[in-house]
Tab-separated table of C-alpha atoms and ligand atoms in Angstrom:
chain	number	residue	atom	x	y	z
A	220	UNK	CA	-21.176	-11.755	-19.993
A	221	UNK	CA	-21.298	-13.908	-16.431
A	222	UNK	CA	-18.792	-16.699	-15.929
A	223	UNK	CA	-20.069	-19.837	-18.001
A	224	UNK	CA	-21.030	-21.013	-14.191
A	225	UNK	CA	-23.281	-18.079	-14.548
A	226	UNK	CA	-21.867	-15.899	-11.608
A	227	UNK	CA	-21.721	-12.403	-12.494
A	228	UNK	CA	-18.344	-11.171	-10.366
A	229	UNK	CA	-18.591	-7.340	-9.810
A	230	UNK	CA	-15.853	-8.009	-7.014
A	231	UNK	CA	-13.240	-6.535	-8.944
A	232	UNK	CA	-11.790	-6.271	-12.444
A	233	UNK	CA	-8.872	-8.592	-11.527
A	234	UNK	CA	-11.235	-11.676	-11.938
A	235	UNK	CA	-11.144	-11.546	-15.841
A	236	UNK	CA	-10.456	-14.312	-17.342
A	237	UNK	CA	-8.316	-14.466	-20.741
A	238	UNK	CA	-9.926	-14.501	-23.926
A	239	UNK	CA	-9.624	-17.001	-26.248
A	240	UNK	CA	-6.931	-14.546	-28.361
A	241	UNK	CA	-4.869	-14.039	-25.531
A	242	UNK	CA	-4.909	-18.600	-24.747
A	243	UNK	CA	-3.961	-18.812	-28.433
A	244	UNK	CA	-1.084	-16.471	-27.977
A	245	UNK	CA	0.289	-17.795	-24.526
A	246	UNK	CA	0.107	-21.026	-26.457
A	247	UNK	CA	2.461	-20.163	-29.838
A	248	UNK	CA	4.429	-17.902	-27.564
A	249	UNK	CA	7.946	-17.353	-28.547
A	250	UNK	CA	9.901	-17.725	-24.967
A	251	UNK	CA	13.577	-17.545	-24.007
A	252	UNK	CA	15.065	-17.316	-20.564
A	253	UNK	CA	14.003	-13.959	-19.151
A	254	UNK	CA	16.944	-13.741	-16.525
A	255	UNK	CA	19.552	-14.085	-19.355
A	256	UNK	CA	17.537	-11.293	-21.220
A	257	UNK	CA	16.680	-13.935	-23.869
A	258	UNK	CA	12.506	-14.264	-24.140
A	259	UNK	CA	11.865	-12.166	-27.332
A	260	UNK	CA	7.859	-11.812	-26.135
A	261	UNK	CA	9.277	-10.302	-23.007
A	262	UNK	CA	11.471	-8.255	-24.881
A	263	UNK	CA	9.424	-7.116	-27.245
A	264	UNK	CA	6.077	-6.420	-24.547
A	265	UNK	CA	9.064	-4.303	-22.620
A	266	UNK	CA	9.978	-1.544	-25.574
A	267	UNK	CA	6.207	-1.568	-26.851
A	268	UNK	CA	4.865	-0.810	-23.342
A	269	UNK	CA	7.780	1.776	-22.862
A	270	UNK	CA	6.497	3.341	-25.901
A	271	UNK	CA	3.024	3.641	-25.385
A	272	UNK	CA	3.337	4.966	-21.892
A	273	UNK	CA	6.005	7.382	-23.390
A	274	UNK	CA	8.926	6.299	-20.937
A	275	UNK	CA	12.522	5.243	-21.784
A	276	UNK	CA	11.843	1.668	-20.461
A	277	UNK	CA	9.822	-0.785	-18.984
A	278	UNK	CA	10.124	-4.015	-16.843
A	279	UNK	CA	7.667	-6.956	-16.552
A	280	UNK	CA	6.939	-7.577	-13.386
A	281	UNK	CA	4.855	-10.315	-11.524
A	282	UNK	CA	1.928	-7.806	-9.967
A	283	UNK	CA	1.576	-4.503	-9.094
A	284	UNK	CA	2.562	-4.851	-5.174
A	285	UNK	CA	6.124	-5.950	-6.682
A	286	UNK	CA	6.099	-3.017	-8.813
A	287	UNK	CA	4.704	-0.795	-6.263
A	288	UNK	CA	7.496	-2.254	-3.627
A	289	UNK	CA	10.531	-1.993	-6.647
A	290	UNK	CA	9.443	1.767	-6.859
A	291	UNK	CA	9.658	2.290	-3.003
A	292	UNK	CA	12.750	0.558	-2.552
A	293	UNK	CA	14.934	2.583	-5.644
A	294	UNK	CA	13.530	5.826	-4.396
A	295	UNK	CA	13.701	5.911	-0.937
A	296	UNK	CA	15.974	5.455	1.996
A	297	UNK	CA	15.645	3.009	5.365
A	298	UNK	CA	13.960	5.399	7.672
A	299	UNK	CA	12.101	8.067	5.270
A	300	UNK	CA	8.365	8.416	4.726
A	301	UNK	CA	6.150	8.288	2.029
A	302	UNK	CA	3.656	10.700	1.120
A	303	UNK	CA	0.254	9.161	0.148
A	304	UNK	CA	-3.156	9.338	0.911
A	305	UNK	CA	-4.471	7.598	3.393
A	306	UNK	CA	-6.173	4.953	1.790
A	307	UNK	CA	-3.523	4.432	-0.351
A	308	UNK	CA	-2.997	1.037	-1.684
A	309	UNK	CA	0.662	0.962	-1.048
A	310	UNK	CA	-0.148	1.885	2.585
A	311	UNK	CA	-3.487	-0.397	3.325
A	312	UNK	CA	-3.163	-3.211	1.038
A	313	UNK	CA	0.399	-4.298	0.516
A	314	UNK	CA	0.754	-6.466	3.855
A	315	UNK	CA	3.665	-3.834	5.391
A	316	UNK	CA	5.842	-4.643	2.566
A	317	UNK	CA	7.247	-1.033	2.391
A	318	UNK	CA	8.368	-0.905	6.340
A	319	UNK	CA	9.364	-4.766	5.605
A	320	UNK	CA	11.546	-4.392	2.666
A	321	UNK	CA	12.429	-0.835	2.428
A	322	UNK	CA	12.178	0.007	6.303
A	323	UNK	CA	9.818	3.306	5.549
A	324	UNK	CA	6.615	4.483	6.993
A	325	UNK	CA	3.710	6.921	5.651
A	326	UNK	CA	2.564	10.256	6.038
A	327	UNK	CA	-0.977	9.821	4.971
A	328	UNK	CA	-3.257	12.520	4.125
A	329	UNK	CA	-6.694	12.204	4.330
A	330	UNK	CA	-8.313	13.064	1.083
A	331	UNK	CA	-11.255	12.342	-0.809
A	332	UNK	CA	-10.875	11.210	-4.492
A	333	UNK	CA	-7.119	11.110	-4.092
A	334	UNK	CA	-5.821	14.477	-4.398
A	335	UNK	CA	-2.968	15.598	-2.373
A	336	UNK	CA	-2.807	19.672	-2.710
A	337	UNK	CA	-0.019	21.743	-2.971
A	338	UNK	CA	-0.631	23.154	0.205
A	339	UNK	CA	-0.639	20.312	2.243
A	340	UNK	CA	2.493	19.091	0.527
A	341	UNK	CA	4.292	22.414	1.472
A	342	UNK	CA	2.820	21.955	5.347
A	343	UNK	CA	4.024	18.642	5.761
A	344	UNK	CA	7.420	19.556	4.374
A	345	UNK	CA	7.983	22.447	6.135
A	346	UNK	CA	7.869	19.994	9.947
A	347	UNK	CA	11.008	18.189	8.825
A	348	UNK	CA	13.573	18.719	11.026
A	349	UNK	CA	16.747	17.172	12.126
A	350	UNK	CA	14.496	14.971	14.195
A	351	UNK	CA	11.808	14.153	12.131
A	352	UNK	CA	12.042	11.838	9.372
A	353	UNK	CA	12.530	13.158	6.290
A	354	UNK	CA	9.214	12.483	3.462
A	355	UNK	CA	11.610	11.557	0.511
A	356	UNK	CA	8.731	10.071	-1.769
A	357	UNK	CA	5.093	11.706	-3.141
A	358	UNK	CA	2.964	7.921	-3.917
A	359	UNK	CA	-0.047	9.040	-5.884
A	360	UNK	CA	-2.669	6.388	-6.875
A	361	UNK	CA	-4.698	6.705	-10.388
A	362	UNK	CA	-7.273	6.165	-10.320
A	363	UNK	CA	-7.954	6.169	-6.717
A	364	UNK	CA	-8.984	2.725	-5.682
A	365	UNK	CA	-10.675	3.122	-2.346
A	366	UNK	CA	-12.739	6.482	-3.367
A	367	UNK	CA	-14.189	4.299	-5.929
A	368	UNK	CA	-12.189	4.780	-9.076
A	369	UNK	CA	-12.005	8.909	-8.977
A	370	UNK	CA	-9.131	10.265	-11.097
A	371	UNK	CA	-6.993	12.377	-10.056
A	372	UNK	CA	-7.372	15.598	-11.882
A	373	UNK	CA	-4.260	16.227	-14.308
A	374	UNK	CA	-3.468	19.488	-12.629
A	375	UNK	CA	-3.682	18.286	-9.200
A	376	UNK	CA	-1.293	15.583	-10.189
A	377	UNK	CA	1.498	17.849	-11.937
A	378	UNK	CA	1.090	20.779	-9.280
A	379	UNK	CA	1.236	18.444	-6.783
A	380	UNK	CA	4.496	16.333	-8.324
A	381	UNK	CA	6.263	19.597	-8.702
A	382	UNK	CA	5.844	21.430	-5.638
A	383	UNK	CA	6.939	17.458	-4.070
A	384	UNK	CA	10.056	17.897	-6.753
A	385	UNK	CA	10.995	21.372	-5.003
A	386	UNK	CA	10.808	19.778	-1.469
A	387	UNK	CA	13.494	17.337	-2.578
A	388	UNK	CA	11.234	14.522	-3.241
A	389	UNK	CA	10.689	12.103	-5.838
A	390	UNK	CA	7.001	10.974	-7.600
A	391	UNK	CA	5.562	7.436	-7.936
A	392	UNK	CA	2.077	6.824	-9.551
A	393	UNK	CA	0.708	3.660	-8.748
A	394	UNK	CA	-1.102	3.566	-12.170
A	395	UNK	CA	-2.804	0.132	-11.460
A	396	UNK	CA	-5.661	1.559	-13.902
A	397	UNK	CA	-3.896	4.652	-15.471
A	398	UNK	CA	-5.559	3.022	-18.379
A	399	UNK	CA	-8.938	3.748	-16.802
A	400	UNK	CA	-7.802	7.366	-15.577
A	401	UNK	CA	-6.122	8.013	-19.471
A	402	UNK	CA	-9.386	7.119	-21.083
A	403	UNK	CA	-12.247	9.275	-18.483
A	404	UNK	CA	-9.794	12.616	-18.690
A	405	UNK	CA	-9.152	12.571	-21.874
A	406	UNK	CA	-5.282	13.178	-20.619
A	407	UNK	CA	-3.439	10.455	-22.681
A	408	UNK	CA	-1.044	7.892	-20.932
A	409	UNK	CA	2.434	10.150	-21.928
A	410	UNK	CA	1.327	12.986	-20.315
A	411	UNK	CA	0.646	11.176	-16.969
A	412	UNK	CA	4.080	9.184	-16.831
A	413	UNK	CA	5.621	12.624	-17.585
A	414	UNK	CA	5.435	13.906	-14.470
A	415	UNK	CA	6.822	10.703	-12.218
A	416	UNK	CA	9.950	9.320	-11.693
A	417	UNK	CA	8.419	5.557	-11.575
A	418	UNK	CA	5.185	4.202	-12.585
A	419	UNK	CA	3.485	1.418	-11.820
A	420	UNK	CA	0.688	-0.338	-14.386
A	421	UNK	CA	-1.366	-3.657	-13.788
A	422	UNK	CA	-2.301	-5.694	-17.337
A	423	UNK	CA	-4.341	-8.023	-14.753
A	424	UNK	CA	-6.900	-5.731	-14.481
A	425	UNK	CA	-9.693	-4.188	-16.621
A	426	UNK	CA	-7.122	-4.771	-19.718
A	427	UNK	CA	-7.898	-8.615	-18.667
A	428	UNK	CA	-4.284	-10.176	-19.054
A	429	UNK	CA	-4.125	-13.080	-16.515
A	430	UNK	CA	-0.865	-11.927	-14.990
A	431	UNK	CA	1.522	-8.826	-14.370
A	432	UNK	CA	2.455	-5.383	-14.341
A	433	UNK	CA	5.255	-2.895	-15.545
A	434	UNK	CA	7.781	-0.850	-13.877
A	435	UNK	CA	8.260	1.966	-15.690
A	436	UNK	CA	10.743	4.866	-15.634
A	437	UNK	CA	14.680	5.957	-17.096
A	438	UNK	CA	16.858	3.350	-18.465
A	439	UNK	CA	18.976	3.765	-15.216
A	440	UNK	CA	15.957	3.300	-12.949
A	441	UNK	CA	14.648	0.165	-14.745
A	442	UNK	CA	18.175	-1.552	-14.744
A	443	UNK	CA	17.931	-0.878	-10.951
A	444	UNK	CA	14.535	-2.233	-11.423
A	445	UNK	CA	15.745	-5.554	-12.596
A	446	UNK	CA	18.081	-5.892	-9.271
A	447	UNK	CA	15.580	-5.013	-7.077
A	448	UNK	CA	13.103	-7.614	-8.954
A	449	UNK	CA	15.644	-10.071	-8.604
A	450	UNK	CA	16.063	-10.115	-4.982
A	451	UNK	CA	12.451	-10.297	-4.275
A	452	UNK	CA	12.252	-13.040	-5.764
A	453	UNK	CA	10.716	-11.781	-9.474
A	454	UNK	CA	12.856	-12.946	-11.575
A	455	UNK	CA	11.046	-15.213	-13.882
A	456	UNK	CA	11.764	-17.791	-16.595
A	457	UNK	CA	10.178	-18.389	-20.271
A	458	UNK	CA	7.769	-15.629	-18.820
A	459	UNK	CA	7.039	-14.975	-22.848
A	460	UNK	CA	4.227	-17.374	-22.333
A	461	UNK	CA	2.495	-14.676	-20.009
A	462	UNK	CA	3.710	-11.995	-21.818
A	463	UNK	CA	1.872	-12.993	-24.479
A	464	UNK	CA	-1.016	-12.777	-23.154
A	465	UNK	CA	-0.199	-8.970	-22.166
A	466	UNK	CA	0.559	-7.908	-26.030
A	467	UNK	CA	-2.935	-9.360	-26.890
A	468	UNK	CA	-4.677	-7.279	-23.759
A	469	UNK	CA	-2.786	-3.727	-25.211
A	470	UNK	CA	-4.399	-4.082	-28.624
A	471	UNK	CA	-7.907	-2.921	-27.531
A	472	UNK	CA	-6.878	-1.192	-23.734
A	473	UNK	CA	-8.925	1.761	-24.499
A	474	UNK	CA	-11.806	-0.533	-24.564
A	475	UNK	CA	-11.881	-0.194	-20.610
A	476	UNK	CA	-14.163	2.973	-21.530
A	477	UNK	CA	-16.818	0.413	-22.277
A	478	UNK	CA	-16.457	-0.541	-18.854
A	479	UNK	CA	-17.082	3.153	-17.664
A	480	UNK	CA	-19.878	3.220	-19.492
A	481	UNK	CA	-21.709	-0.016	-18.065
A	482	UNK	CA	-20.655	1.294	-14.823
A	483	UNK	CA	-22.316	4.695	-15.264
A	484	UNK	CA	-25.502	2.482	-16.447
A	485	UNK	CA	-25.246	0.571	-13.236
A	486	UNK	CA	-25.033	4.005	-11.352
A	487	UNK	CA	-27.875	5.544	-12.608
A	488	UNK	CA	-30.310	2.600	-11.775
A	489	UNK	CA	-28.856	2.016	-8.436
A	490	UNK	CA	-29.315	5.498	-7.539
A	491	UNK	CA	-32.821	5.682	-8.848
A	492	UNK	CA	-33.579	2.920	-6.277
A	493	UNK	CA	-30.751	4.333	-3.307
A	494	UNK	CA	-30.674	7.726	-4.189
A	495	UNK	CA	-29.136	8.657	-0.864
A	496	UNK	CA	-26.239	5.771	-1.211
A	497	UNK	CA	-25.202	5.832	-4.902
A	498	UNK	CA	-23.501	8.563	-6.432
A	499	UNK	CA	-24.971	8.422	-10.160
A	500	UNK	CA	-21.837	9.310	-12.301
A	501	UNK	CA	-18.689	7.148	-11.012
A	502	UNK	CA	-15.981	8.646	-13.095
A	503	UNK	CA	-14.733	5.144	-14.408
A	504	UNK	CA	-15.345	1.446	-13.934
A	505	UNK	CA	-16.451	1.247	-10.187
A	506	UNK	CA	-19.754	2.066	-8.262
A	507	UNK	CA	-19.506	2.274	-4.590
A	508	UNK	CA	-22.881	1.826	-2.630
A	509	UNK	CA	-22.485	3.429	0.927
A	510	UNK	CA	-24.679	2.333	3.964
A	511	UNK	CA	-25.398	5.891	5.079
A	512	UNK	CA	-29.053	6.702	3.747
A	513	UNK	CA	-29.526	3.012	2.586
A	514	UNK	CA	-32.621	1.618	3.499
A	515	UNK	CA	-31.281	-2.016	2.916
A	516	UNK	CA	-28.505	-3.140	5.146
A	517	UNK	CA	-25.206	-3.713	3.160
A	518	UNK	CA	-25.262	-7.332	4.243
A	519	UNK	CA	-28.239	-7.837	3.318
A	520	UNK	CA	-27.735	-6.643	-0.243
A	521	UNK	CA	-24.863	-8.668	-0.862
A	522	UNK	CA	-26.563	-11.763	0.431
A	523	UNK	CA	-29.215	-11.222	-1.867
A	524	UNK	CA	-27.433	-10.700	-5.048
A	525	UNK	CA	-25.513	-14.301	-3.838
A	526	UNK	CA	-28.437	-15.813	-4.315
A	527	UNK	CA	-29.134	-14.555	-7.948
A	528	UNK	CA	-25.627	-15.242	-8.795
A	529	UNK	CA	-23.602	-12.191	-8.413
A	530	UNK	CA	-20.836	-11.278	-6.642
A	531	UNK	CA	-19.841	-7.911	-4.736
A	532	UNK	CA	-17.367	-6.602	-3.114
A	533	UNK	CA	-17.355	-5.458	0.696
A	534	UNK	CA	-15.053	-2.910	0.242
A	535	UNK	CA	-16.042	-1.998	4.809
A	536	UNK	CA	-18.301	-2.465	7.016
A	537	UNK	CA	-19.993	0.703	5.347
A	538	UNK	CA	-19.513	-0.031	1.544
A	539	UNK	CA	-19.856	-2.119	-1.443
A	540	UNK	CA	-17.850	-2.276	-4.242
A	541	UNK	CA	-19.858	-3.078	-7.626
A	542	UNK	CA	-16.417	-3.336	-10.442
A	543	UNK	CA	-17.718	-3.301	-14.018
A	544	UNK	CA	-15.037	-5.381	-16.530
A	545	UNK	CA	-14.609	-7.662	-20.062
A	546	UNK	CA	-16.432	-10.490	-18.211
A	547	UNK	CA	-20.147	-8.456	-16.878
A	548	UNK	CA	-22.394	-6.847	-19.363
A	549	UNK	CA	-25.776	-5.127	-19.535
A	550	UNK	CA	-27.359	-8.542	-18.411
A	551	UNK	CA	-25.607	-8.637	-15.448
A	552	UNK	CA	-26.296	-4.938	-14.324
A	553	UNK	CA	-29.894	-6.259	-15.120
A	554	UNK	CA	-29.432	-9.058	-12.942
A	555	UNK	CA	-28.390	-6.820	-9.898
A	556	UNK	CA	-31.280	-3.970	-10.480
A	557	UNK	CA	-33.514	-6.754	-10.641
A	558	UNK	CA	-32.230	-8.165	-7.336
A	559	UNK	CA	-32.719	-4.305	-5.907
A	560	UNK	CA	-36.168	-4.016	-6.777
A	561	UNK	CA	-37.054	-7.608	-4.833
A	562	UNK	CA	-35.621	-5.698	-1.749
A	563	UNK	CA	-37.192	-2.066	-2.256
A	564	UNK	CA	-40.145	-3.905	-2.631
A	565	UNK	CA	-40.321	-5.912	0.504
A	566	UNK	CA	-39.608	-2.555	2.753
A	567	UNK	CA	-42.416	-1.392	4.562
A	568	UNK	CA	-44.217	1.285	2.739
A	569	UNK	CA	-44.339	4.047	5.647
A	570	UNK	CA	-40.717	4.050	5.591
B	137	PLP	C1	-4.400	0.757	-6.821
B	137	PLP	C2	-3.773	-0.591	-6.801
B	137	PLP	N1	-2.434	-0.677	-6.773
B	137	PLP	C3	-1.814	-1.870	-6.754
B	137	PLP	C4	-2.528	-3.038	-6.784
B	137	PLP	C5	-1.806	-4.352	-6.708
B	137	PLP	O1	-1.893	-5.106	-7.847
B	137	PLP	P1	-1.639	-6.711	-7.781
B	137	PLP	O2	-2.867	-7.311	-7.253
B	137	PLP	O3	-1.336	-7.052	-9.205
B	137	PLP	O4	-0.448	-6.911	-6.900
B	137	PLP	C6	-3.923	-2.991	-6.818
B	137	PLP	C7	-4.708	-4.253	-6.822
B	137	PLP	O5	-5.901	-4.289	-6.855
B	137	PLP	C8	-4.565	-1.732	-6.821
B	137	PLP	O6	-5.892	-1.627	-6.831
């Protein structure tokens, strides 16, 4: 359901807002101080994520860039790179943080979808030299943000992370919405984590907590963890109150399939009207629609549906990011068809 201002936000699924459950539970929160070890919420979020992602142990953190950056910095050295692709949100969206506070750079590799083969991690390797820096780190991201919320195929993933292990590197999965790739492969959370060294989840996402994101990996990693998080600056307080809000989000995280499924509904009736732009089956909660082949300019589209209330994301010049969440329903994918038609309709006819 739209905002109670009535905007529909399809920007992204970080704009939830928390439920009522998860405001009564930040409210009664039991809260210690989290630097001394002492909030029992904290505590208790920590080992129950830990087990559900089937890791030895898990630290709060404020947002995934700080668990992203955490991850970087405990498994790589001043001057290696990092394997991603090249949209990679630890690359493009993370304001430099990893040449700031870990002094590495990238290799990219440009991929659709987010896969990174086997091959091209065995090319890549096989330049390093005495001169060249050495690619210490594999960075996947699942789902894959940029292609539109593709998942990363399980095999591709584990193939990938061990012929990376046999090159003398170490795996991090930015798992911002691991939820998301867990629930459209069928491929539960354990089996994912299994394969990394460090994993990163957001709660602020389309789980809908207002705030945060775990570190996850071995008990020796996630005491590292805590140093790391400490000198950036994310070490927090009677954090419990937040935390809270987190344990209320888990109870129901598989309901992000929901979201899939209003975003497949979305799909189809934007690709009935931009066939050429719309790919009809996004594989979880986003819909990307591309200029190519679109007989509405992008601008144009998003200016419209800011009239009628709803919100889009420019992901480029030469797409739009529709995000489905907890806070749009059917009414709102309405809203934006509706929108669509008003535009289809006013193009000339001898198109
Ligand atoms: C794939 C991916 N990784 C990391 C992040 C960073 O999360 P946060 O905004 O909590 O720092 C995002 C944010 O959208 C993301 O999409």
């Amino acid at each position: 359901m739209a905002f109670s201002d009535g905007q529909a936000d399809f920007r992204s699924d970080t704009v939830t807002r928390p439920t009522p459950a998860m405001r009564s539970a930040m409210a009664s929160a039991d809260v210690g101080d989290d630097v001394y070890g002492e909030d029992p919420t904290v505590n208790a979020l920590e080992e129950r994520v830990a087990d559900l992602l089937g890791v030895e142990a898990a630290l709060y953190v404020t947002s995934g860039v700080m668990g992203n950056q955490i991850a970087i910095n405990l498994l790589t050295s001043p001057g290696d790179e990092i394997m991603c692709v090249e949209t990679a949100h630890v690359r493009n969206h993370e304001n430099g943080a990893a040449s700031m506070n870990s002094g590495v750079a990238f290799r990219t590799v440009l991929t659709d979808g987010g896969e990174i083969s086997t091959e091209i991690i065995a090319r890549l390797t096989s330049e390093a030299g005495y001169h060249l820096p050495s690619i210490t780190l594999l960075s996947w991201e699942n789902t894959h943000n940029y292609s539109g919320g593709t998942v990363v195929p399980f095999d591709v993933f584990s193939a990938g992370s061990e012929a990376a292990r046999s090159h003398g590197m170490r795996v991090h999965l930015d798992g911002a919405r691991l939820w998301n790739a867990a629930v459209a492969s069928g491929v539960g959370l354990a089996t994912w984590t299994g394969v990394a060294d460090s994993v990163q989840v957001c709660f602020s996402k389309g789980l809908g907590a207002p705030i945060g994101s775990a570190i996850c990996g071995s008990v020796d990693f996630v005491e590292q963890a805590r140093v790391v998080r400490h000198r950036l600056g994310g070490a927090m307080r009677q954090v419990g109150v937040l935390a809270a809000a987190v344990d209320v989000a888990l109870d129901d995280w598989e309901r992000v399939g929901d979201d899939h499924d209003l975003a497949t509904e979305l799909a189809i009736g934007l690709a009935e009207r931009f066939p050429e732009s719309v790919n009809s089956s996004p594989e979880t909660n986003m819909v990307l629609l591309r200029a190519e082949g679109c007989p509405v300019p992008l601008e144009t589209v998003q200016s419209a549906l800011g009239d009628a209330g709803v919100r889009v994301g420019f992901m480029s010049p030469t797409m739009l990011r529709f995000c489905t969440h907890r806070d749009v329903d059917s009414a709102d994918v309405k809203r934006v068809l509706g929108v669509v038609d008003m535009l289809v309709s006013d193009l000339p006819t001898n198109r």
